[in-house]
CSV table of C-alpha atoms and ligand atoms in Angstrom, one decimal:
chain,number,residue,atom,x,y,z
A,15,UNK,CA,1.4,0.3,-23.3
A,16,UNK,CA,-0.8,3.0,-21.8
A,17,UNK,CA,0.9,6.4,-21.0
A,18,UNK,CA,0.6,5.6,-17.2
A,19,UNK,CA,1.9,2.0,-17.3
A,20,UNK,CA,5.5,2.6,-18.1
A,21,UNK,CA,7.9,-0.5,-18.1
A,22,UNK,CA,10.5,-0.5,-15.4
A,23,UNK,CA,13.5,-2.7,-15.8
A,24,UNK,CA,15.9,-3.6,-13.1
A,25,UNK,CA,19.4,-4.1,-14.4
A,26,UNK,CA,20.8,-7.5,-13.3
A,27,UNK,CA,23.3,-7.1,-10.2
A,28,UNK,CA,26.9,-7.6,-10.6
A,29,UNK,CA,27.9,-11.2,-9.7
A,30,UNK,CA,29.5,-10.1,-6.3
A,31,UNK,CA,25.9,-9.4,-4.9
A,32,UNK,CA,24.2,-12.5,-6.2
A,33,UNK,CA,27.0,-14.9,-5.0
A,34,UNK,CA,28.0,-13.2,-1.7
A,35,UNK,CA,27.1,-14.9,1.6
A,36,UNK,CA,24.6,-13.4,4.0
A,37,UNK,CA,27.6,-12.4,6.2
A,38,UNK,CA,29.5,-10.6,3.4
A,39,UNK,CA,26.3,-8.7,2.4
A,40,UNK,CA,25.5,-7.8,6.1
A,41,UNK,CA,29.3,-6.5,6.3
A,42,UNK,CA,28.8,-4.4,3.2
A,43,UNK,CA,25.5,-3.0,4.2
A,44,UNK,CA,26.7,-2.2,7.8
A,45,UNK,CA,29.8,-0.5,6.4
A,46,UNK,CA,28.0,1.6,4.0
A,47,UNK,CA,25.5,2.6,6.6
A,48,UNK,CA,28.1,3.8,9.0
A,49,UNK,CA,29.8,5.7,6.2
A,50,UNK,CA,26.7,7.5,5.0
A,51,UNK,CA,25.5,8.3,8.6
A,52,UNK,CA,22.5,10.5,9.0
A,53,UNK,CA,22.5,11.4,5.4
A,54,UNK,CA,20.9,8.2,4.8
A,55,UNK,CA,17.5,6.9,5.9
A,56,UNK,CA,16.2,3.4,5.2
A,57,UNK,CA,12.5,2.9,5.3
A,58,UNK,CA,11.0,-0.5,5.6
A,59,UNK,CA,7.4,-1.8,5.0
A,60,UNK,CA,6.2,-4.4,7.4
A,61,UNK,CA,6.2,-6.9,4.5
A,62,UNK,CA,9.9,-6.8,4.0
A,63,UNK,CA,12.1,-9.8,4.6
A,64,UNK,CA,14.1,-9.9,7.9
A,65,UNK,CA,17.3,-9.6,6.1
A,66,UNK,CA,16.2,-6.1,4.9
A,67,UNK,CA,14.1,-5.1,7.9
A,68,UNK,CA,17.2,-5.5,10.1
A,69,UNK,CA,18.7,-2.5,8.5
A,70,UNK,CA,15.6,-0.1,8.5
A,71,UNK,CA,15.9,3.1,10.4
A,72,UNK,CA,12.0,3.0,10.7
A,73,UNK,CA,9.4,0.5,9.9
A,74,UNK,CA,5.7,1.2,9.2
A,75,UNK,CA,2.6,0.8,7.2
A,76,UNK,CA,2.1,2.7,4.1
A,77,UNK,CA,0.5,5.6,6.0
A,78,UNK,CA,3.2,5.7,8.7
A,79,UNK,CA,5.9,5.6,6.1
A,80,UNK,CA,4.4,8.4,4.0
A,81,UNK,CA,4.3,10.6,7.2
A,82,UNK,CA,8.0,9.8,7.9
A,83,UNK,CA,8.9,10.7,4.4
A,84,UNK,CA,6.9,14.0,4.7
A,85,UNK,CA,8.3,14.9,8.1
A,86,UNK,CA,12.0,14.2,7.5
A,87,UNK,CA,13.9,17.0,6.0
A,88,UNK,CA,17.4,15.8,7.1
A,89,UNK,CA,18.1,12.7,5.1
A,90,UNK,CA,19.6,13.3,1.7
A,91,UNK,CA,19.0,9.7,0.5
A,92,UNK,CA,15.9,7.7,1.3
A,93,UNK,CA,16.2,4.1,0.5
A,94,UNK,CA,12.6,2.9,0.3
A,95,UNK,CA,12.4,-0.9,1.1
A,96,UNK,CA,8.8,-1.5,0.0
A,97,UNK,CA,7.0,-1.2,-3.4
A,98,UNK,CA,7.1,1.3,-6.3
A,99,UNK,CA,3.9,3.3,-5.3
A,100,UNK,CA,5.3,3.8,-1.9
A,101,UNK,CA,8.7,5.1,-3.2
A,102,UNK,CA,6.7,7.4,-5.5
A,103,UNK,CA,4.6,8.8,-2.7
A,104,UNK,CA,7.9,9.5,-0.8
A,105,UNK,CA,9.3,11.4,-3.6
A,106,UNK,CA,6.1,13.5,-3.9
A,107,UNK,CA,6.3,14.2,-0.1
A,108,UNK,CA,10.0,14.9,0.5
A,109,UNK,CA,11.8,18.2,-0.2
A,110,UNK,CA,13.6,18.9,-3.6
A,111,UNK,CA,17.0,18.1,-2.3
A,112,UNK,CA,16.1,14.6,-1.1
A,113,UNK,CA,16.5,11.6,-3.3
A,114,UNK,CA,14.3,8.4,-3.0
A,115,UNK,CA,15.6,5.0,-4.2
A,116,UNK,CA,14.0,1.6,-4.6
A,117,UNK,CA,16.5,-1.3,-4.4
A,118,UNK,CA,14.7,-3.2,-7.1
A,119,UNK,CA,12.9,-1.5,-9.8
A,120,UNK,CA,10.6,-4.4,-10.4
A,121,UNK,CA,9.1,-4.3,-7.1
A,122,UNK,CA,5.7,-3.0,-8.2
A,123,UNK,CA,2.2,-3.9,-6.9
A,124,UNK,CA,-0.2,-6.0,-9.0
A,125,UNK,CA,-3.1,-4.2,-7.4
A,126,UNK,CA,-1.8,-0.8,-8.2
A,127,UNK,CA,-1.4,-1.9,-11.7
A,128,UNK,CA,-5.2,-2.7,-11.9
A,129,UNK,CA,-6.1,0.8,-12.5
A,130,UNK,CA,-4.3,3.2,-14.8
A,131,UNK,CA,-4.8,6.7,-15.7
A,132,UNK,CA,-6.3,6.0,-19.2
A,133,UNK,CA,-9.0,3.7,-17.7
A,134,UNK,CA,-9.7,6.0,-14.9
A,135,UNK,CA,-10.1,8.9,-17.2
A,136,UNK,CA,-12.5,6.8,-19.4
A,137,UNK,CA,-14.5,5.9,-16.3
A,138,UNK,CA,-14.7,9.6,-15.3
A,139,UNK,CA,-16.0,10.5,-18.7
A,140,UNK,CA,-18.5,7.8,-18.7
A,141,UNK,CA,-19.7,8.8,-15.3
A,142,UNK,CA,-20.0,12.5,-16.6
A,143,UNK,CA,-22.5,11.3,-19.2
A,144,UNK,CA,-25.0,9.9,-16.7
A,145,UNK,CA,-24.4,11.8,-13.4
A,146,UNK,CA,-23.3,15.1,-12.1
A,147,UNK,CA,-19.6,14.6,-12.2
A,148,UNK,CA,-19.1,17.8,-9.9
A,149,UNK,CA,-20.8,15.7,-7.1
A,150,UNK,CA,-18.4,12.6,-7.6
A,151,UNK,CA,-15.3,12.5,-5.5
A,152,UNK,CA,-12.4,10.5,-6.5
A,153,UNK,CA,-10.6,8.6,-3.8
A,154,UNK,CA,-7.5,6.5,-4.6
A,155,UNK,CA,-5.9,4.0,-2.2
A,156,UNK,CA,-2.3,4.7,-1.6
A,157,UNK,CA,-1.7,1.5,-3.6
A,158,UNK,CA,-1.8,3.4,-7.0
A,159,UNK,CA,0.5,5.3,-9.3
A,160,UNK,CA,1.4,9.0,-8.8
A,161,UNK,CA,-0.4,9.6,-12.0
A,162,UNK,CA,-3.7,8.5,-10.3
A,163,UNK,CA,-2.9,10.4,-7.2
A,164,UNK,CA,-2.5,13.5,-9.4
A,165,UNK,CA,-5.8,12.7,-11.0
A,166,UNK,CA,-7.5,12.6,-7.8
A,167,UNK,CA,-5.6,15.8,-6.6
A,168,UNK,CA,-6.9,17.6,-9.6
A,169,UNK,CA,-10.6,16.5,-9.2
A,170,UNK,CA,-11.0,17.4,-5.6
A,171,UNK,CA,-10.4,14.0,-4.0
A,172,UNK,CA,-7.9,12.5,-1.7
A,173,UNK,CA,-5.6,9.4,-1.2
A,174,UNK,CA,-6.4,7.0,1.6
A,175,UNK,CA,-4.6,4.2,3.2
A,176,UNK,CA,-5.8,1.1,4.9
A,177,UNK,CA,-5.5,2.9,8.2
A,178,UNK,CA,-7.5,6.0,7.4
A,179,UNK,CA,-10.1,5.0,4.5
A,180,UNK,CA,-13.0,5.5,6.9
A,181,UNK,CA,-11.9,9.0,7.8
A,182,UNK,CA,-11.3,9.9,4.1
A,183,UNK,CA,-14.6,8.4,3.0
A,184,UNK,CA,-16.4,10.4,5.7
A,185,UNK,CA,-14.7,13.4,4.7
A,186,UNK,CA,-15.5,13.0,1.0
A,187,UNK,CA,-19.3,12.2,1.8
A,188,UNK,CA,-19.6,14.7,4.6
A,189,UNK,CA,-20.6,12.2,7.1
A,190,UNK,CA,-21.1,13.8,10.4
A,191,UNK,CA,-21.2,17.2,8.6
A,192,UNK,CA,-23.3,17.2,5.5
A,193,UNK,CA,-22.6,20.8,4.8
A,194,UNK,CA,-18.9,20.0,4.4
A,195,UNK,CA,-19.5,17.1,1.9
A,196,UNK,CA,-17.2,17.1,-1.1
A,197,UNK,CA,-19.9,15.2,-3.0
A,198,UNK,CA,-22.6,12.5,-2.9
A,199,UNK,CA,-20.8,9.8,-4.7
A,200,UNK,CA,-17.2,8.2,-4.4
A,201,UNK,CA,-15.5,6.6,-7.2
A,202,UNK,CA,-13.0,4.4,-5.2
A,203,UNK,CA,-10.0,2.8,-6.8
A,204,UNK,CA,-8.2,0.4,-7.2
A,205,UNK,CA,-9.1,-2.0,-4.3
A,206,UNK,CA,-12.8,-3.0,-4.2
A,207,UNK,CA,-12.3,-4.8,-1.0
A,208,UNK,CA,-11.0,-1.9,1.1
A,209,UNK,CA,-13.7,0.3,-0.4
A,210,UNK,CA,-16.5,-2.3,0.4
A,211,UNK,CA,-15.2,-3.0,3.8
A,212,UNK,CA,-15.0,0.6,4.7
A,213,UNK,CA,-18.6,1.3,3.2
A,214,UNK,CA,-19.9,-1.4,5.5
A,215,UNK,CA,-18.1,0.1,8.5
A,216,UNK,CA,-19.7,3.6,7.6
A,217,UNK,CA,-23.2,2.0,7.6
A,218,UNK,CA,-23.8,1.6,3.9
A,219,UNK,CA,-25.3,-1.6,2.6
A,220,UNK,CA,-24.9,-3.7,-0.5
A,221,UNK,CA,-27.5,-1.6,-2.5
A,222,UNK,CA,-25.4,1.5,-1.9
A,223,UNK,CA,-22.3,0.1,-3.6
A,224,UNK,CA,-21.6,-1.3,-7.0
A,225,UNK,CA,-18.4,-2.7,-8.6
A,226,UNK,CA,-17.0,-0.7,-11.5
A,227,UNK,CA,-15.5,-2.9,-14.1
A,228,UNK,CA,-13.2,-0.8,-16.2
A,229,UNK,CA,-13.3,-3.4,-19.2
A,230,UNK,CA,-17.1,-2.9,-19.6
A,231,UNK,CA,-19.0,-0.1,-20.9
A,232,UNK,CA,-20.2,2.2,-18.2
A,233,UNK,CA,-18.3,-0.1,-15.8
A,234,UNK,CA,-20.8,-2.9,-16.5
A,235,UNK,CA,-23.6,-1.1,-14.7
A,236,UNK,CA,-26.9,0.4,-16.0
A,237,UNK,CA,-27.6,4.0,-15.6
A,238,UNK,CA,-30.0,3.5,-12.6
A,239,UNK,CA,-27.4,1.6,-10.8
A,240,UNK,CA,-24.7,4.3,-11.2
A,241,UNK,CA,-27.1,7.0,-10.1
A,242,UNK,CA,-28.3,5.0,-7.0
A,243,UNK,CA,-24.8,3.9,-5.8
A,244,UNK,CA,-22.9,6.0,-3.2
A,245,UNK,CA,-19.7,4.0,-3.6
A,246,UNK,CA,-18.5,2.9,-7.1
A,247,UNK,CA,-15.8,0.3,-6.3
A,248,UNK,CA,-13.1,-0.3,-9.0
A,249,UNK,CA,-12.8,-4.0,-9.8
A,250,UNK,CA,-9.3,-4.4,-8.4
A,251,UNK,CA,-8.0,-6.6,-5.6
A,252,UNK,CA,-4.8,-7.8,-3.9
A,253,UNK,CA,-3.8,-11.2,-4.9
A,254,UNK,CA,-2.2,-11.8,-1.6
A,255,UNK,CA,-5.1,-10.9,0.6
A,256,UNK,CA,-7.9,-12.3,-1.7
A,257,UNK,CA,-6.6,-15.7,-1.1
A,258,UNK,CA,-8.0,-15.7,2.6
A,259,UNK,CA,-11.4,-17.5,2.5
A,260,UNK,CA,-14.1,-17.9,5.2
A,261,UNK,CA,-13.0,-21.6,5.3
A,262,UNK,CA,-9.7,-20.5,6.7
A,263,UNK,CA,-11.4,-18.6,9.6
A,264,UNK,CA,-13.8,-21.7,10.2
A,265,UNK,CA,-10.8,-24.0,10.4
A,266,UNK,CA,-8.9,-21.7,12.8
A,267,UNK,CA,-12.0,-21.3,15.0
A,268,UNK,CA,-12.6,-25.0,15.1
A,269,UNK,CA,-9.0,-25.6,16.4
A,270,UNK,CA,-8.9,-22.4,18.6
A,271,UNK,CA,-12.4,-21.5,19.8
A,272,UNK,CA,-10.8,-18.7,22.0
A,273,UNK,CA,-8.4,-17.6,19.3
A,274,UNK,CA,-8.4,-14.0,18.0
A,275,UNK,CA,-8.7,-13.3,14.2
A,276,UNK,CA,-7.1,-10.3,12.8
A,277,UNK,CA,-7.4,-9.4,9.2
A,278,UNK,CA,-6.3,-6.8,6.8
A,279,UNK,CA,-9.1,-4.8,5.0
A,280,UNK,CA,-7.8,-5.9,1.6
A,281,UNK,CA,-9.4,-9.2,2.4
A,282,UNK,CA,-12.9,-10.1,1.0
A,283,UNK,CA,-15.9,-8.9,3.0
A,284,UNK,CA,-17.0,-12.4,3.9
A,285,UNK,CA,-13.7,-12.9,5.7
A,286,UNK,CA,-13.6,-9.5,7.4
A,287,UNK,CA,-17.2,-10.1,8.7
A,288,UNK,CA,-15.9,-13.1,10.6
A,289,UNK,CA,-12.9,-11.4,12.0
A,290,UNK,CA,-12.4,-9.9,15.5
A,291,UNK,CA,-10.5,-7.1,14.3
A,292,UNK,CA,-9.7,-5.5,10.9
A,293,UNK,CA,-7.0,-3.0,10.3
A,294,UNK,CA,-3.8,-1.9,8.5
A,295,UNK,CA,-0.5,-3.8,9.1
A,296,UNK,CA,0.3,-1.3,12.0
A,297,UNK,CA,-3.2,-2.0,13.6
A,298,UNK,CA,-2.5,-5.8,13.3
A,299,UNK,CA,0.8,-5.2,15.0
A,300,UNK,CA,-0.7,-3.3,17.9
A,301,UNK,CA,-3.5,-5.9,18.3
A,302,UNK,CA,-0.9,-8.7,18.6
A,303,UNK,CA,1.0,-6.6,21.2
A,304,UNK,CA,-2.2,-6.1,23.1
A,305,UNK,CA,-3.2,-9.7,23.2
A,306,UNK,CA,-2.8,-11.7,26.4
A,307,UNK,CA,0.2,-13.9,26.8
A,308,UNK,CA,-0.8,-17.4,25.9
A,309,UNK,CA,-3.4,-16.5,23.3
A,310,UNK,CA,-3.6,-17.7,19.9
A,311,UNK,CA,-3.9,-15.4,17.1
A,312,UNK,CA,-4.9,-16.1,13.5
A,313,UNK,CA,-3.7,-13.4,11.0
A,314,UNK,CA,-4.8,-12.8,7.5
A,315,UNK,CA,-2.0,-10.7,5.8
A,316,UNK,CA,1.3,-11.1,4.2
A,317,UNK,CA,3.5,-13.8,5.6
A,318,UNK,CA,6.7,-12.0,6.4
A,319,UNK,CA,4.8,-9.8,8.8
A,320,UNK,CA,3.0,-12.9,10.3
A,321,UNK,CA,6.4,-14.6,10.9
A,322,UNK,CA,7.9,-11.5,12.3
A,323,UNK,CA,5.2,-11.3,14.8
A,324,UNK,CA,5.4,-14.8,15.9
A,325,UNK,CA,9.1,-14.4,16.4
A,326,UNK,CA,8.7,-11.2,18.3
A,327,UNK,CA,6.0,-12.7,20.5
A,328,UNK,CA,7.2,-16.1,21.6
A,329,UNK,CA,4.7,-16.1,24.6
A,330,UNK,CA,1.7,-16.0,22.0
A,331,UNK,CA,1.0,-18.3,19.1
A,332,UNK,CA,0.7,-16.1,16.0
A,333,UNK,CA,-0.3,-18.0,12.9
A,334,UNK,CA,-1.1,-17.3,9.3
A,335,UNK,CA,-4.8,-18.1,8.6
A,336,UNK,CA,-3.9,-19.5,5.3
A,337,UNK,CA,-1.7,-22.6,6.0
A,338,UNK,CA,-0.5,-22.4,2.3
A,339,UNK,CA,1.3,-19.1,3.0
A,340,UNK,CA,1.0,-16.1,0.9
A,341,UNK,CA,4.1,-13.9,0.2
A,342,UNK,CA,3.8,-10.7,-1.7
A,343,UNK,CA,6.1,-11.6,-4.7
A,344,UNK,CA,6.9,-7.9,-5.4
A,345,UNK,CA,7.8,-7.1,-1.8
A,346,UNK,CA,9.9,-10.1,-1.7
A,347,UNK,CA,12.1,-8.6,-4.6
A,348,UNK,CA,13.8,-6.3,-2.3
A,349,UNK,CA,16.6,-8.4,-0.6
A,350,UNK,CA,20.0,-7.9,1.0
A,351,UNK,CA,21.8,-8.1,-2.5
A,352,UNK,CA,19.9,-5.3,-3.9
A,353,UNK,CA,20.1,-3.2,-0.7
A,354,UNK,CA,23.9,-3.7,-0.6
A,355,UNK,CA,24.2,-2.7,-4.2
A,356,UNK,CA,22.1,0.5,-3.6
A,357,UNK,CA,24.2,1.5,-0.6
A,358,UNK,CA,27.6,0.7,-2.3
A,359,UNK,CA,26.4,3.0,-5.1
A,360,UNK,CA,26.0,5.8,-2.8
A,361,UNK,CA,29.3,5.3,-1.0
A,362,UNK,CA,30.9,5.3,-4.6
A,363,UNK,CA,28.9,8.6,-5.2
A,364,UNK,CA,26.3,6.9,-7.6
A,365,UNK,CA,22.6,7.2,-7.1
A,366,UNK,CA,21.0,3.9,-8.4
A,367,UNK,CA,17.3,3.4,-9.0
A,368,UNK,CA,16.2,6.9,-8.2
A,369,UNK,CA,12.3,7.1,-8.3
A,370,UNK,CA,11.2,10.5,-9.5
A,371,UNK,CA,7.7,11.9,-10.2
A,372,UNK,CA,7.7,14.6,-12.8
A,373,UNK,CA,7.0,18.1,-11.3
A,374,UNK,CA,3.4,18.5,-12.7
A,375,UNK,CA,2.3,15.1,-11.6
A,376,UNK,CA,4.0,15.6,-8.2
A,377,UNK,CA,2.2,18.9,-7.6
A,378,UNK,CA,-1.3,17.5,-8.2
A,379,UNK,CA,-0.3,14.2,-6.3
A,380,UNK,CA,0.9,16.1,-3.4
A,381,UNK,CA,-2.4,17.8,-3.2
A,382,UNK,CA,-4.3,14.6,-2.9
A,383,UNK,CA,-1.6,13.3,-0.3
A,384,UNK,CA,-1.7,16.5,1.8
A,385,UNK,CA,-5.6,16.4,1.9
A,386,UNK,CA,-5.2,12.9,3.4
A,387,UNK,CA,-2.6,14.0,5.8
A,388,UNK,CA,-4.9,16.9,6.9
A,389,UNK,CA,-7.8,14.7,7.4
A,390,UNK,CA,-6.1,12.3,9.8
B,426,13P,P1,-0.6,-1.2,4.8
B,426,13P,O1,-1.4,0.2,4.3
B,426,13P,O2,-1.4,-1.8,5.9
B,426,13P,O3,0.8,-0.8,5.0
B,426,13P,O4,-0.9,-2.1,3.5
B,426,13P,C1,-0.1,-1.9,2.3
B,426,13P,C2,-0.3,-3.0,1.5
B,426,13P,O5,0.2,-3.0,0.4
B,426,13P,C3,-1.0,-4.1,1.9
B,426,13P,O6,-1.1,-5.1,1.0
B,427,SF4,FE1,0.2,-4.9,-3.6
B,427,SF4,FE2,-1.0,-6.9,-2.4
B,427,SF4,FE3,1.7,-6.8,-2.4
B,427,SF4,FE4,0.3,-5.1,-0.9
B,427,SF4,S1,0.5,-7.3,-0.5
B,427,SF4,S2,2.0,-4.6,-2.2
B,427,SF4,S3,-1.6,-4.7,-2.2
B,427,SF4,S4,0.3,-6.9,-4.2
């Protein structure tokens, strides 16, 4: 195991939680929430199940939730209903007296696991052998470990999310203000799709971008390609969003010629090119809200969000572009039994599943997160 890929193990829940009825669990969660009052804040990412989202004090995309965590100084306990990297970021951004908890420690993110500190450090060293490393800006997607955010903080880069990748890349490369450029080249990890889609949005072409394969020498590239590329895109992806294919868009358009296609930027570029709108989960929500009653909207993102949008807008037809449905299996791990177990622990005076980032890592990661928050 690499030093950055630590094993996390969720202890099995006591029988009560796994055999309780939804009503019993709701009674338990509601009771604990009342007792804990404003000392508790429950944050819910848009991909969470309804049985969890029903209890969230605030919902959001990964950027919105990181802002909420950074701005809130009241809550003593922050229960993060999302995945591990989000809870880590919340711990980095909250004050020392605030405790962040993740209801199921196994709620990771397969994309975040595609880049670890060892392989990013190796990539950095290889790059330094062929290019002026002082002119390379590392940018990490929020979907990454705190160790990678710290690496980025220490090397002059910033974090980005799906809602601000464009602004962060513009900042890194000084688009609009060349004199303020942080460098001439970006190493972007771990999602090649978000990097590529954003690169195209900024006017770069295929020849300006190359995929960096961490398993191959020099990322599988020759020296000339490294030197000639502005964006080096880590070979990572989201298995949920990569499932959406152009054929899904074609089938939707054939059935609904006037329909609206909304996709998340973790989808492949061929799919993004065919969409009417591309954006973060928050952006997708706003676009559905703005759509005319009676419209049909095909959405390429996680199914819990698509189903919630459909339920909340009965006067519009909101469907998933992939008829085979694509849940995020790690977001799905957070459920009412785990939430009840965490809150019962707090009522009993026990903090369960605390997520902590060690102080040195947190300091550097905070730098990278705060640079992002200052850009947008
Ligand atoms: P958002 O930044 O849109 O919340 O997306 C996070 C995520 O994990 C998408 O797969
Ligand atoms: Fe990670 Fe994809 Fe799940 Fe988002 S949807 S948490 S990127 S695996």
